[in-house]
CSV table of C-alpha atoms in Angstrom, one decimal:
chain,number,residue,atom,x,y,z
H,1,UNK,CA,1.4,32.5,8.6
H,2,UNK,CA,5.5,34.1,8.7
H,3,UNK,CA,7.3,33.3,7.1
H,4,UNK,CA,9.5,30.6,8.3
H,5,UNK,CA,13.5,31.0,8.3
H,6,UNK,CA,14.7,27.1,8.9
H,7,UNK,CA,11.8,24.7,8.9
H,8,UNK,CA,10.2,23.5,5.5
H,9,UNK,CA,7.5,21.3,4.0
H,10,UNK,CA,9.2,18.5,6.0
H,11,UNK,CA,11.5,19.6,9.1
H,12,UNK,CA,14.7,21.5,8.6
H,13,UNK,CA,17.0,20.0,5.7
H,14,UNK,CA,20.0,21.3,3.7
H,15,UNK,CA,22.9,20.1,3.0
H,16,UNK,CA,25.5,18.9,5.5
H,17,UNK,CA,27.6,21.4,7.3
H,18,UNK,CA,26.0,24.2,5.1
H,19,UNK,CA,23.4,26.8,6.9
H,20,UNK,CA,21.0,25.3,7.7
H,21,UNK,CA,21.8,21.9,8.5
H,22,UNK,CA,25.2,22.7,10.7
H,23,UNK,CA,26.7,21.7,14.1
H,24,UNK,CA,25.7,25.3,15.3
H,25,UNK,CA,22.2,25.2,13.8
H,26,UNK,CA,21.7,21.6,15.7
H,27,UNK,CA,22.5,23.3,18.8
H,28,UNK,CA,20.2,26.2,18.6
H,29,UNK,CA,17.3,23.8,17.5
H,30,UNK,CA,18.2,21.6,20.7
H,31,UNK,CA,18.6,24.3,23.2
H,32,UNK,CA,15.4,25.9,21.7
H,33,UNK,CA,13.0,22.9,21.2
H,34,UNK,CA,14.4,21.9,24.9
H,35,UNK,CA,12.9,24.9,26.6
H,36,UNK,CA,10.0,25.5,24.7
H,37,UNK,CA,9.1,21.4,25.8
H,38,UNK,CA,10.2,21.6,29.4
H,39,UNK,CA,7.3,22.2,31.8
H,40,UNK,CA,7.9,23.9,35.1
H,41,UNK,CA,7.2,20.8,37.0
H,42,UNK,CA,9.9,19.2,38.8
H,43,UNK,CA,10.3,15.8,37.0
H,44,UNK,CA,13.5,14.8,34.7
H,45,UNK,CA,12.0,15.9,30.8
H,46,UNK,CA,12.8,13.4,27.8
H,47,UNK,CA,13.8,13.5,24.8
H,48,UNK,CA,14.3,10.3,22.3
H,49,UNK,CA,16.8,10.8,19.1
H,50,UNK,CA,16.9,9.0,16.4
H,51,UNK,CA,19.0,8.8,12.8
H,52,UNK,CA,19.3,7.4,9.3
H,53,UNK,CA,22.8,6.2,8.3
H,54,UNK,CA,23.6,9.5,6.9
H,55,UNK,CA,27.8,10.2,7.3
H,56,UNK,CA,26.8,13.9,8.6
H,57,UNK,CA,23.9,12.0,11.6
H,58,UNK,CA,27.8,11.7,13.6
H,59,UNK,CA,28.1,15.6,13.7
H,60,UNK,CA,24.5,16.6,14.2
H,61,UNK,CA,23.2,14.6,17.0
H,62,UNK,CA,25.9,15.0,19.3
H,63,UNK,CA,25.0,19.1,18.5
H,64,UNK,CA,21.3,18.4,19.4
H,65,UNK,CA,22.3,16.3,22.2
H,66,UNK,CA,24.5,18.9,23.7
H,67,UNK,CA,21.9,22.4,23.0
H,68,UNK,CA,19.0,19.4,24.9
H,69,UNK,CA,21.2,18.3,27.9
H,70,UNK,CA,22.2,22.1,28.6
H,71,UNK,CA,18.8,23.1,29.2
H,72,UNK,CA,18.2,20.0,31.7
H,73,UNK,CA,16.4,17.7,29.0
H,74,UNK,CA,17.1,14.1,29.2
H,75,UNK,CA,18.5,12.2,26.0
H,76,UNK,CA,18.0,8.9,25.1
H,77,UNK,CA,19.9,7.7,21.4
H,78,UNK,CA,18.3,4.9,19.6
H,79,UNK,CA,21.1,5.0,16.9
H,80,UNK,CA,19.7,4.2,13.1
H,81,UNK,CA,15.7,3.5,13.4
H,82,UNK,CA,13.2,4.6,11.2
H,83,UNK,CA,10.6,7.9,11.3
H,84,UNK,CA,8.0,6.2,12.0
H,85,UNK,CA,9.6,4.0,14.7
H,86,UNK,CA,11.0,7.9,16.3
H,87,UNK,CA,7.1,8.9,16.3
H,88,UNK,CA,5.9,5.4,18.1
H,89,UNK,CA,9.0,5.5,20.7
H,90,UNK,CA,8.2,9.0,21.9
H,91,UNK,CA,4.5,8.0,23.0
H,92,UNK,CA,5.3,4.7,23.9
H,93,UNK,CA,8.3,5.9,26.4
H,94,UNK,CA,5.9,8.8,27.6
H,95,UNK,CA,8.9,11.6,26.1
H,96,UNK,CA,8.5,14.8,25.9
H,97,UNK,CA,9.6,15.3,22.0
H,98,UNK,CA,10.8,13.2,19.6
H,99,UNK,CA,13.9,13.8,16.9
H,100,UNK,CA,14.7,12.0,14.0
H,101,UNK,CA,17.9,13.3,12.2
H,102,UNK,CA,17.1,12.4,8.6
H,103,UNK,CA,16.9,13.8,4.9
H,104,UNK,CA,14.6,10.7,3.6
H,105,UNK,CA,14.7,10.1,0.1
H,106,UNK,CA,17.2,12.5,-0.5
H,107,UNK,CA,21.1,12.0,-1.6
H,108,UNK,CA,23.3,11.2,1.5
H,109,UNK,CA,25.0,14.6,1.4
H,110,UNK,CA,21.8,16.0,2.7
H,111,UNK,CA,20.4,15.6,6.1
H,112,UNK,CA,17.8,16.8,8.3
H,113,UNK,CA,16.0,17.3,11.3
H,114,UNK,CA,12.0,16.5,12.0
H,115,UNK,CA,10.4,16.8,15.5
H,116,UNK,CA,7.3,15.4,17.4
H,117,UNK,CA,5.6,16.3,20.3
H,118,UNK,CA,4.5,13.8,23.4
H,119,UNK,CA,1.5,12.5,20.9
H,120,UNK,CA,3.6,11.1,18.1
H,121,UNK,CA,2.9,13.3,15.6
H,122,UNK,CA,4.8,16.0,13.9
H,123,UNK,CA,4.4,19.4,15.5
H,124,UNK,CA,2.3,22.2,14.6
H,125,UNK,CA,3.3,25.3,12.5
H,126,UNK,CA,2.9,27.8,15.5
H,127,UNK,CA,5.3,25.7,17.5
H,128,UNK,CA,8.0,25.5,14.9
H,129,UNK,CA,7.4,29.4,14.8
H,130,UNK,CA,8.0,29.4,18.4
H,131,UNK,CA,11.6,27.2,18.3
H,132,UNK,CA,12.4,29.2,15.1
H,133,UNK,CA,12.0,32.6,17.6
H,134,UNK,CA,13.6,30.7,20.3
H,135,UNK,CA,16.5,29.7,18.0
H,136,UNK,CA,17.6,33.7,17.2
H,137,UNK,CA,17.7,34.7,21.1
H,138,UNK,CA,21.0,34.6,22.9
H,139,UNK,CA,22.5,31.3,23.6
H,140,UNK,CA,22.7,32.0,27.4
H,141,UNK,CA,19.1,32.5,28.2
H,142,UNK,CA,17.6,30.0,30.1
H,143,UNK,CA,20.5,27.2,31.0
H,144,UNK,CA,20.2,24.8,33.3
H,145,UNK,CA,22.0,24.7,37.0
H,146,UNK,CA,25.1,22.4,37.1
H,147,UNK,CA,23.2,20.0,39.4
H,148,UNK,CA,20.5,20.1,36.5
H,149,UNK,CA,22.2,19.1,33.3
H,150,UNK,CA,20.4,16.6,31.3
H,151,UNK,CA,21.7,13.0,30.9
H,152,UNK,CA,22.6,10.7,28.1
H,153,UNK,CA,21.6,7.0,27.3
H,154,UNK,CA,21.6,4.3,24.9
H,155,UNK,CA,18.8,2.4,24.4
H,156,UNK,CA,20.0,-0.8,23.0
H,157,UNK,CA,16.7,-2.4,22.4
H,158,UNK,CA,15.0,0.2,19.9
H,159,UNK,CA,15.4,-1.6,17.0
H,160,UNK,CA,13.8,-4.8,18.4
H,161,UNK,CA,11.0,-2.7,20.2
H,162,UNK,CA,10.3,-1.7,16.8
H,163,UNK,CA,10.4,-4.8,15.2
H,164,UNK,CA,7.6,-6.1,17.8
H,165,UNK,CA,5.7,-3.3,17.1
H,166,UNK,CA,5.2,-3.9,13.1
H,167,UNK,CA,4.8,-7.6,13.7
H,168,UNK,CA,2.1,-6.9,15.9
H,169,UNK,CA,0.1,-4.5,13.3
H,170,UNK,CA,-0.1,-8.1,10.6
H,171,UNK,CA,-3.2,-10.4,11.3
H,172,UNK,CA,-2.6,-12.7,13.7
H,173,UNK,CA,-3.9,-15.6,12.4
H,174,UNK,CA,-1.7,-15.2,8.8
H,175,UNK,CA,1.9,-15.6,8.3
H,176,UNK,CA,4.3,-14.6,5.8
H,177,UNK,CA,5.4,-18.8,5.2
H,178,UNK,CA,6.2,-19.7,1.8
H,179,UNK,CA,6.8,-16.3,0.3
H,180,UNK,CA,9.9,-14.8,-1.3
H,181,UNK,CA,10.4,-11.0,-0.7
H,182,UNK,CA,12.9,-8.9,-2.1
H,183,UNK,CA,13.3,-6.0,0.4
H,184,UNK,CA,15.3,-2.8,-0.7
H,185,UNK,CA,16.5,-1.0,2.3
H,186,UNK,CA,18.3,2.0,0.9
H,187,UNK,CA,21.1,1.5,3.3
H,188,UNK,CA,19.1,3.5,5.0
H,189,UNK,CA,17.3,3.3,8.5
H,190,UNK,CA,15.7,0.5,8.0
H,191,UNK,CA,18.5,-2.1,6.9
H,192,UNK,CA,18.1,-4.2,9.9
H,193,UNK,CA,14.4,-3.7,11.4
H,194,UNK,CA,13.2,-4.2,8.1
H,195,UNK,CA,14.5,-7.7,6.7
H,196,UNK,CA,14.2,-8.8,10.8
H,197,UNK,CA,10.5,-8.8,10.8
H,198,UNK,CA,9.2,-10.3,7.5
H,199,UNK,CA,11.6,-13.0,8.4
H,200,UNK,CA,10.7,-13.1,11.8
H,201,UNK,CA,6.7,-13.4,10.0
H,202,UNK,CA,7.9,-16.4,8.3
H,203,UNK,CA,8.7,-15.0,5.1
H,204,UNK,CA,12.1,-16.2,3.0
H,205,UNK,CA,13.9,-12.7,2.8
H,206,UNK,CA,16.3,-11.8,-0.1
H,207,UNK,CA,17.6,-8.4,1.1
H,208,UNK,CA,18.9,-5.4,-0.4
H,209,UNK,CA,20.5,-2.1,0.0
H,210,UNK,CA,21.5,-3.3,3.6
H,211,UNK,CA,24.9,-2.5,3.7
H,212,UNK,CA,25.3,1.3,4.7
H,213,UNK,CA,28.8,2.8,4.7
H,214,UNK,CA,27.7,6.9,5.5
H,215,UNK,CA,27.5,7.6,1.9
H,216,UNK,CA,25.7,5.3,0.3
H,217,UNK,CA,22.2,5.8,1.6
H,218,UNK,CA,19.6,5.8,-1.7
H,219,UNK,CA,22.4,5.7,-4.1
H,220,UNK,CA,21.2,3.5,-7.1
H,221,UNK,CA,18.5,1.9,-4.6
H,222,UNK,CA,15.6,2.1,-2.7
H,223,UNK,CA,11.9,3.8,-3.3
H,224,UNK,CA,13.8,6.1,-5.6
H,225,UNK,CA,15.6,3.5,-8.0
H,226,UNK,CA,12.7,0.8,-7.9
H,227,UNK,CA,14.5,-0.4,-10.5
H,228,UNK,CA,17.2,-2.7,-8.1
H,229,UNK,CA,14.4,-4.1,-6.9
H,230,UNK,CA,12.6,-4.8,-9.9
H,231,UNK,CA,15.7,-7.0,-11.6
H,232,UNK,CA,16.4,-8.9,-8.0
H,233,UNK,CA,12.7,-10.1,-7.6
H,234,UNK,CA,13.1,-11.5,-11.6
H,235,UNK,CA,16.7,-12.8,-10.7
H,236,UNK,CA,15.4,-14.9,-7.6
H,237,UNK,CA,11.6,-15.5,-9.1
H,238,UNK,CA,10.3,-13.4,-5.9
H,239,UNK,CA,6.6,-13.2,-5.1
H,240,UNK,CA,6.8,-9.5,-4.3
H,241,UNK,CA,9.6,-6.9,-3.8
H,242,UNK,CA,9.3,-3.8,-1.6
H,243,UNK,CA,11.4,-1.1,-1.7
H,244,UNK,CA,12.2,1.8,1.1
H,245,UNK,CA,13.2,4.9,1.2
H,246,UNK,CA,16.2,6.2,3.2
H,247,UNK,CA,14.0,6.6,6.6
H,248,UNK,CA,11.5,4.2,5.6
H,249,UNK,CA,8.4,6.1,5.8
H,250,UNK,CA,7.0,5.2,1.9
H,251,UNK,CA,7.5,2.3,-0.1
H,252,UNK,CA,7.1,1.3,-3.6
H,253,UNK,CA,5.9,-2.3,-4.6
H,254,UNK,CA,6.5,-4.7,-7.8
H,255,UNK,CA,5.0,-7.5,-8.1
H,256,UNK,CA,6.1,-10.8,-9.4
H,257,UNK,CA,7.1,-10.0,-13.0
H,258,UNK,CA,8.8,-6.6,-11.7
H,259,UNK,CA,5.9,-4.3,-12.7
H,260,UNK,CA,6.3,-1.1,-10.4
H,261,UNK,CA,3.2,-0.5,-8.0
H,262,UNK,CA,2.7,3.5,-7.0
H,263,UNK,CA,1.1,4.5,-4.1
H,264,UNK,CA,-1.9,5.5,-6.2
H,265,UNK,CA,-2.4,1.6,-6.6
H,266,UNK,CA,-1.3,0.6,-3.2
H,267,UNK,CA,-3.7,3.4,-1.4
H,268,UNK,CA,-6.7,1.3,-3.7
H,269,UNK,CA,-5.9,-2.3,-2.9
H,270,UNK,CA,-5.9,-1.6,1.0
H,271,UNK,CA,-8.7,1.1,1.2
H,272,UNK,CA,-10.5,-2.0,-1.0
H,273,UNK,CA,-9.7,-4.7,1.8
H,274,UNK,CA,-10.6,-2.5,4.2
H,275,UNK,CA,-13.7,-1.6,3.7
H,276,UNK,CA,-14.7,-4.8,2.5
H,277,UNK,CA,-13.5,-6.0,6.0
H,278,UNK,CA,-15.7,-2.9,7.7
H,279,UNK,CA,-11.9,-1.2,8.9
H,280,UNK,CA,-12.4,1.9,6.4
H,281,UNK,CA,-13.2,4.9,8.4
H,282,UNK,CA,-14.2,8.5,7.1
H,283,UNK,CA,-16.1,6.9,4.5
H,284,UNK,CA,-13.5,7.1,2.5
H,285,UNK,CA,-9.2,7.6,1.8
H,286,UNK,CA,-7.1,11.1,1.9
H,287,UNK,CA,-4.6,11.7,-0.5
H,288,UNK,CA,-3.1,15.0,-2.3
H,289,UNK,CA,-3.9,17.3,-5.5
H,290,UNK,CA,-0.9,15.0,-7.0
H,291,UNK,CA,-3.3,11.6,-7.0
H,292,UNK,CA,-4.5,10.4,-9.8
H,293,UNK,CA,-8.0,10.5,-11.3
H,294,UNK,CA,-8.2,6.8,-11.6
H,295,UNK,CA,-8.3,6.2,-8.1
H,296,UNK,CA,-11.0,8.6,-7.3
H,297,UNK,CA,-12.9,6.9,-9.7
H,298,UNK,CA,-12.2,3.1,-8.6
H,299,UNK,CA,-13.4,4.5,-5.1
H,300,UNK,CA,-16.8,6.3,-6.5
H,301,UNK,CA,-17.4,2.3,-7.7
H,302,UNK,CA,-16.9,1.2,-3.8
H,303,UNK,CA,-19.0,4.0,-2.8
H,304,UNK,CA,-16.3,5.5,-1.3
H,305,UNK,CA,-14.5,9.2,-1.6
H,306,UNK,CA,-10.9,10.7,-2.1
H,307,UNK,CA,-10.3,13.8,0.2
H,308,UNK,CA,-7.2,15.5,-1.5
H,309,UNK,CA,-5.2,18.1,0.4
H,310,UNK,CA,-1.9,20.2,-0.5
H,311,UNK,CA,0.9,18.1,-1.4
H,312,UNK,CA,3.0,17.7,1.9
H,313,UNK,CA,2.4,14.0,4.3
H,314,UNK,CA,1.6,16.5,7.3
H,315,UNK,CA,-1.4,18.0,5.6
H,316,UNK,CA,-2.5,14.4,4.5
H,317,UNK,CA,-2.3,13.5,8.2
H,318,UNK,CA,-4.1,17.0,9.6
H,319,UNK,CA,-6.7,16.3,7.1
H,320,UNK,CA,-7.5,12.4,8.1
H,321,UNK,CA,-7.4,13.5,12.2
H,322,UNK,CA,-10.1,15.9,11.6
H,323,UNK,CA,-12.1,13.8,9.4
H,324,UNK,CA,-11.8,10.7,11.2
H,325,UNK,CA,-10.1,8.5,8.1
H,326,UNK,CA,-7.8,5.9,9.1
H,327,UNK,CA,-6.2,5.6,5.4
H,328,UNK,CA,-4.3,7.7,3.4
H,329,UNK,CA,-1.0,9.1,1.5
H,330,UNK,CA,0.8,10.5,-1.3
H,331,UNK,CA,1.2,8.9,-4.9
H,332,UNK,CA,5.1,8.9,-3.8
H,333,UNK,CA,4.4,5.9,-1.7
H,334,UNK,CA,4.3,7.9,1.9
H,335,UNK,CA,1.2,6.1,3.0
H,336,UNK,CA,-0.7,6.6,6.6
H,337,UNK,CA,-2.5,4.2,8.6
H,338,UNK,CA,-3.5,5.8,11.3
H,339,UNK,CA,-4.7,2.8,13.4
H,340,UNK,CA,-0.8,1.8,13.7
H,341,UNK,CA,1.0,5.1,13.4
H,342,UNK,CA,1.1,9.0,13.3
H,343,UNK,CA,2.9,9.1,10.2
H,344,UNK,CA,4.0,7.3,7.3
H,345,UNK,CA,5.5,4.0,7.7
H,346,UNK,CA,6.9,1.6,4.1
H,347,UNK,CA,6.8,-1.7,6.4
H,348,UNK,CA,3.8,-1.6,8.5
H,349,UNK,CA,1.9,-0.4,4.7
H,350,UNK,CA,3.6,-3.4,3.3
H,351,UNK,CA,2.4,-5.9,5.4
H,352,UNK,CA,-1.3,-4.8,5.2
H,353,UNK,CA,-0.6,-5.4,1.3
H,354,UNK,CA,0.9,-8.6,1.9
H,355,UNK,CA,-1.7,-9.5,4.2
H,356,UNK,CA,-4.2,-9.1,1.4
H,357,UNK,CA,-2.1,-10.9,-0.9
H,358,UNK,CA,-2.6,-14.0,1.7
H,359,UNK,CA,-6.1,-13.5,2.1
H,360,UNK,CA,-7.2,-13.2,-1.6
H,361,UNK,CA,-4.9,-15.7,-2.5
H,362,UNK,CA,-4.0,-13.8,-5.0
H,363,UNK,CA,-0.3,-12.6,-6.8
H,364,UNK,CA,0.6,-9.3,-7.0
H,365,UNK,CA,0.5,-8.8,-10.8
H,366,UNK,CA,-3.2,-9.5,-10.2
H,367,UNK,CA,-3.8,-7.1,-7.0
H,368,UNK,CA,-1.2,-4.0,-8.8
H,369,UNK,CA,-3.5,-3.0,-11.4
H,370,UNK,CA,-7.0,-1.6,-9.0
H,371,UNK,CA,-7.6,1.0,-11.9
H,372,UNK,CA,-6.0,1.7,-15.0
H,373,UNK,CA,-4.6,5.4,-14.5
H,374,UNK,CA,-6.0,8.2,-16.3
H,375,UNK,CA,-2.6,9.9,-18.7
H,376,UNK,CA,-1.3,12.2,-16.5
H,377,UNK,CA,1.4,14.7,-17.3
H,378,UNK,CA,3.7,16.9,-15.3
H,379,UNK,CA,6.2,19.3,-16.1
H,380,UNK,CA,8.7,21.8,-14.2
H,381,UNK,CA,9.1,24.9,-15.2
H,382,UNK,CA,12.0,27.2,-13.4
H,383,UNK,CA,11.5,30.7,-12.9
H,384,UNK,CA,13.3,33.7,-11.7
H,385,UNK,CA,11.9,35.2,-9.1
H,386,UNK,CA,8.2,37.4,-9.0
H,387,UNK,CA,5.1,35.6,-8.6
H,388,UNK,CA,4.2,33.9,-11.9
H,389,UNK,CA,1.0,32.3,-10.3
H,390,UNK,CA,-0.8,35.5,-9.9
H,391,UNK,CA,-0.4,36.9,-13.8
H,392,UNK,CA,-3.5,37.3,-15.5
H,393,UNK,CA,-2.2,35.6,-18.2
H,394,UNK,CA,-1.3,32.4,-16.7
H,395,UNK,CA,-5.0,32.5,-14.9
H,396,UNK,CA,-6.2,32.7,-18.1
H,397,UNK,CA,-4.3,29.5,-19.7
H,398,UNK,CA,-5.7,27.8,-16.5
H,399,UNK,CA,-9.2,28.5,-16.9
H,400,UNK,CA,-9.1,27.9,-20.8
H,401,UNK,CA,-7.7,24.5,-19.8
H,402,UNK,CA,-10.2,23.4,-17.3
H,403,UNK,CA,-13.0,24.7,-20.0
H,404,UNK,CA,-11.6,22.5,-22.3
H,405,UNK,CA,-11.5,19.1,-20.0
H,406,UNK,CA,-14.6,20.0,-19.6
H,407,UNK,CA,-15.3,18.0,-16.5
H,408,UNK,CA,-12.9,14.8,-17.8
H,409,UNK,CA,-9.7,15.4,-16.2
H,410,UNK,CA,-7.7,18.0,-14.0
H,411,UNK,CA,-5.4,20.8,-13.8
H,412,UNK,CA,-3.2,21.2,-10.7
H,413,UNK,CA,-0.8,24.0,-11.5
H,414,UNK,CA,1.6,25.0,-7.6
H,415,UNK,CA,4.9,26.7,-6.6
H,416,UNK,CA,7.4,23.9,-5.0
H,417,UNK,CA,7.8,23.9,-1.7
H,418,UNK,CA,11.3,22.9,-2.0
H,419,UNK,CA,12.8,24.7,-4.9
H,420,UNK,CA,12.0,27.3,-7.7
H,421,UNK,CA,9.6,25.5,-9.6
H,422,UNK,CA,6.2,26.0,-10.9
H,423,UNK,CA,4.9,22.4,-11.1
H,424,UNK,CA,1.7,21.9,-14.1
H,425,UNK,CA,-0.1,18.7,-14.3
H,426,UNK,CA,-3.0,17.7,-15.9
H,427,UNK,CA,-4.9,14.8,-16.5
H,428,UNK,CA,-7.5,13.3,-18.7
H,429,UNK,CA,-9.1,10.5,-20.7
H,430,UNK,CA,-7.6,11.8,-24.2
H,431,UNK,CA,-3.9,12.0,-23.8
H,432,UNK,CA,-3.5,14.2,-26.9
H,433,UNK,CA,-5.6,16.7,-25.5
H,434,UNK,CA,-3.9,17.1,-21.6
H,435,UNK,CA,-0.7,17.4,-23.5
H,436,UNK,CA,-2.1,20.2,-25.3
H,437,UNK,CA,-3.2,22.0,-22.0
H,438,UNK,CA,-0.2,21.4,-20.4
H,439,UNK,CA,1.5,22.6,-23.2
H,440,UNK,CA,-0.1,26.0,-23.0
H,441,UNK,CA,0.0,26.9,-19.9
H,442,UNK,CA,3.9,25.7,-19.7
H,443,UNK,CA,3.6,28.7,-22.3
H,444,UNK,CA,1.9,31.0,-20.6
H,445,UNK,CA,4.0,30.6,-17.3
H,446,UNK,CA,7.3,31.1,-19.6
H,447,UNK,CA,5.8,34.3,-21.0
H,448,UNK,CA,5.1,35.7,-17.5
């Protein structure tokens, strides 16, 4: 594969008003992605935008919106909605693509762009090749007539059309009455849609991070500072708190004393009611190279197996479509359930938790703890430049370390996607010893 000039792990994302995430960047990502989605039949083409409550989301959509309507694409703006809801809307109102303008967990001074094609789900490789290629040519090429210029609407009802939607995935004869849930929504896409429909379930709702002001989005809050939610669900003697991240695509959990639930544990309690209930497909849960040993393990007990793929929610996905799984995710909390969406969505994998909650009859403290982990440690190691990975000496430390788990733990040792880090974990049933491999092949990486 090229290499690939704007789009990332996840979409494009930078920094506002910085190459790449600028006005004129928008523009040549909306004129490009418009023609390579416009067919050559005659009907009006869509395209559906959506935004977290990012200060910079005022400067780039109306960029997108203008490089789209110039090639004779249709707009319609939902306004702040999460990714997940983007993905739903642009098979549900038969579009043509689908943009969410958001840097997820990130600080508000980033921001970003994702697409998805007609299906839902986030486009291929090859195509963001072909908008990347499309992107450098000429800005005249290919314009639309006068008569032809794309239009611009509102919808008003996107929020609430969402809201339906995520009711509709809970079981229908449960409801959410007599529970008190903390929800932490960032200030980020989800402040309204989120509290809306676990009250709208029955639930009493004590909401946080709802207040977005531009800048504010994940600051001290949501899936990344758990810890807001934690002290609120003690402070109002909750049953559960749930916390998003800035687009609301993973979630975090505590449960009722304010222990924090991973994604590891989450993953386990609702691949566990699922195939208990005869849901599970694939025989089994995908997750990444980042998951932890303990839930492999916990599913070998159910009879059940853990796929792992690169780290990355789009290889998780590509992985569970050709395998036919209808569960899986990252340890972060992203996590995919593919009989209600094409990506990751926090709320729709909170209520299946929830809804075991009800059904067991059980608290959270008692469902949070479906293995005990196995010590896992990670550390970053910065490098230059060059391709440390690919040293003998570092290939070496590796394969010493694997010979010395012998069969008990792992080694995962990977460049970043995101910045200039080589990432080593390992994990194992004596502590003392993982720390020890890690250790030297931190070494051996420094060396190189």
């Amino acid at each position: 594969m090229s290499k690939r000039a704007y789009f990332g792990t996840d979409g494009i994302r930078g920094q506002a008003n910085k190459h790449p995430m600028t006005a004129e960047v928008a523009l040549r990502v909306g004129l490009a992605a418009g023609k390579l989605f416009r067919s050559q039949d005659e009907r009006r083409h869509l395209v559906v935008i959506g935004k977290d409550t990012r200060l910079s989301g005022y400067m780039i959509e109306p960029a997108l919106v203008a490089g789209l309507t110039s090639v004779g694409m249709d707009v319609r703006l939902f306004g702040p909605l999460p990714t997940p809801a983007v993905a739903m809307m642009t098979r549900s109102m038969r579009a043509d693509l689908g943009i969410m303008i958001s840097a997820s967990h990130n600080n508000f001074a980033d921001n970003g762009i994702k697409l998805f094609g007609p299906d839902g789900y986030k486009l291929s490789d090859e195509q963001e090749l072909k908008i990347e290629a499309l992107m450098d040519e000429g800005l005249q090429e290919g314009l639309a007539a006068p008569r032809d210029l794309g239009r611009v609407k509102r919808i008003d009802d996107a929020q609430a059309r969402y809201v339906e939607i995520v009711k509709a995935t809970f079981p229908r004869h449960l409801n959410l009455s007599g529970l008190r849930i903390v929800i932490d929504c960032a200030n980020g896409a989800a402040y309204k849609v989120a509290p809306t429909a676990l009250y709208e379930l029955g639930a009493e709702v004590i909401a946080l991070g709802d207040t977005p002001d531009g800048t504010n989005i994940n600051e001290e809050c949501g899936s990344t500072h758990p810890e807001a939610m934690a002290k609120m669900v003690r402070e109002y003697r909750a049953d559960i708190g749930i916390a998003l991240d800035g687009d609301a695509d993973r979630l975090v959990i505590c449960d009722e004393k304010g222990v924090v639930v991973d994604g590891d544990q989450i993953m386990a309690i609702i691949a566990a009611a699922s195939h208990k209930a005869g849901t599970l497909k694939g025989g089994g849960v995908v997750a990444t190279v980042m998951s932890n040993l303990g839930l492999e393990r916990q599913l070998a007990t159910l009879g059940l197996t853990l796929e792992r793929t690169a780290v990355g929610d789009r290889y998780v996905m590509q992985r569970m479509r050709e395998g036919g799984f209808n569960v899986g995710g990252e340890q972060s909390g992203h996590l995919i359930l593919s009989d209600f969406s094409t990506t990751g969505d926090g709320l729709i994998a909170a209520l299946q938790v929830l809804a075991v909650m009800i059904e067991t009859g059980k608290p959270m403290s008692a469902l949070g703890r479906q293995f005990e982990p196995v010590p896992q440690l990670l550390e970053n190691v910065r490098f230059a430049g060059g391709k440390p990975l690919e040293a003998k000496a570092v290939k070496d430390a590796i394969a010493d370390g694997e010979s010395q788990l012998n069969g008990s733990g792992r080694i995962v040792v990977r460049a970043s996607g995101t910045e200039p880090l080589i990432r080593i974990m390992a994990e194992g049933d004596d502590p003392a010893l993982v720390k020890k491999v890690v250790k030297s092949i931190v070494g051996a990486v420094k060396a190189v």
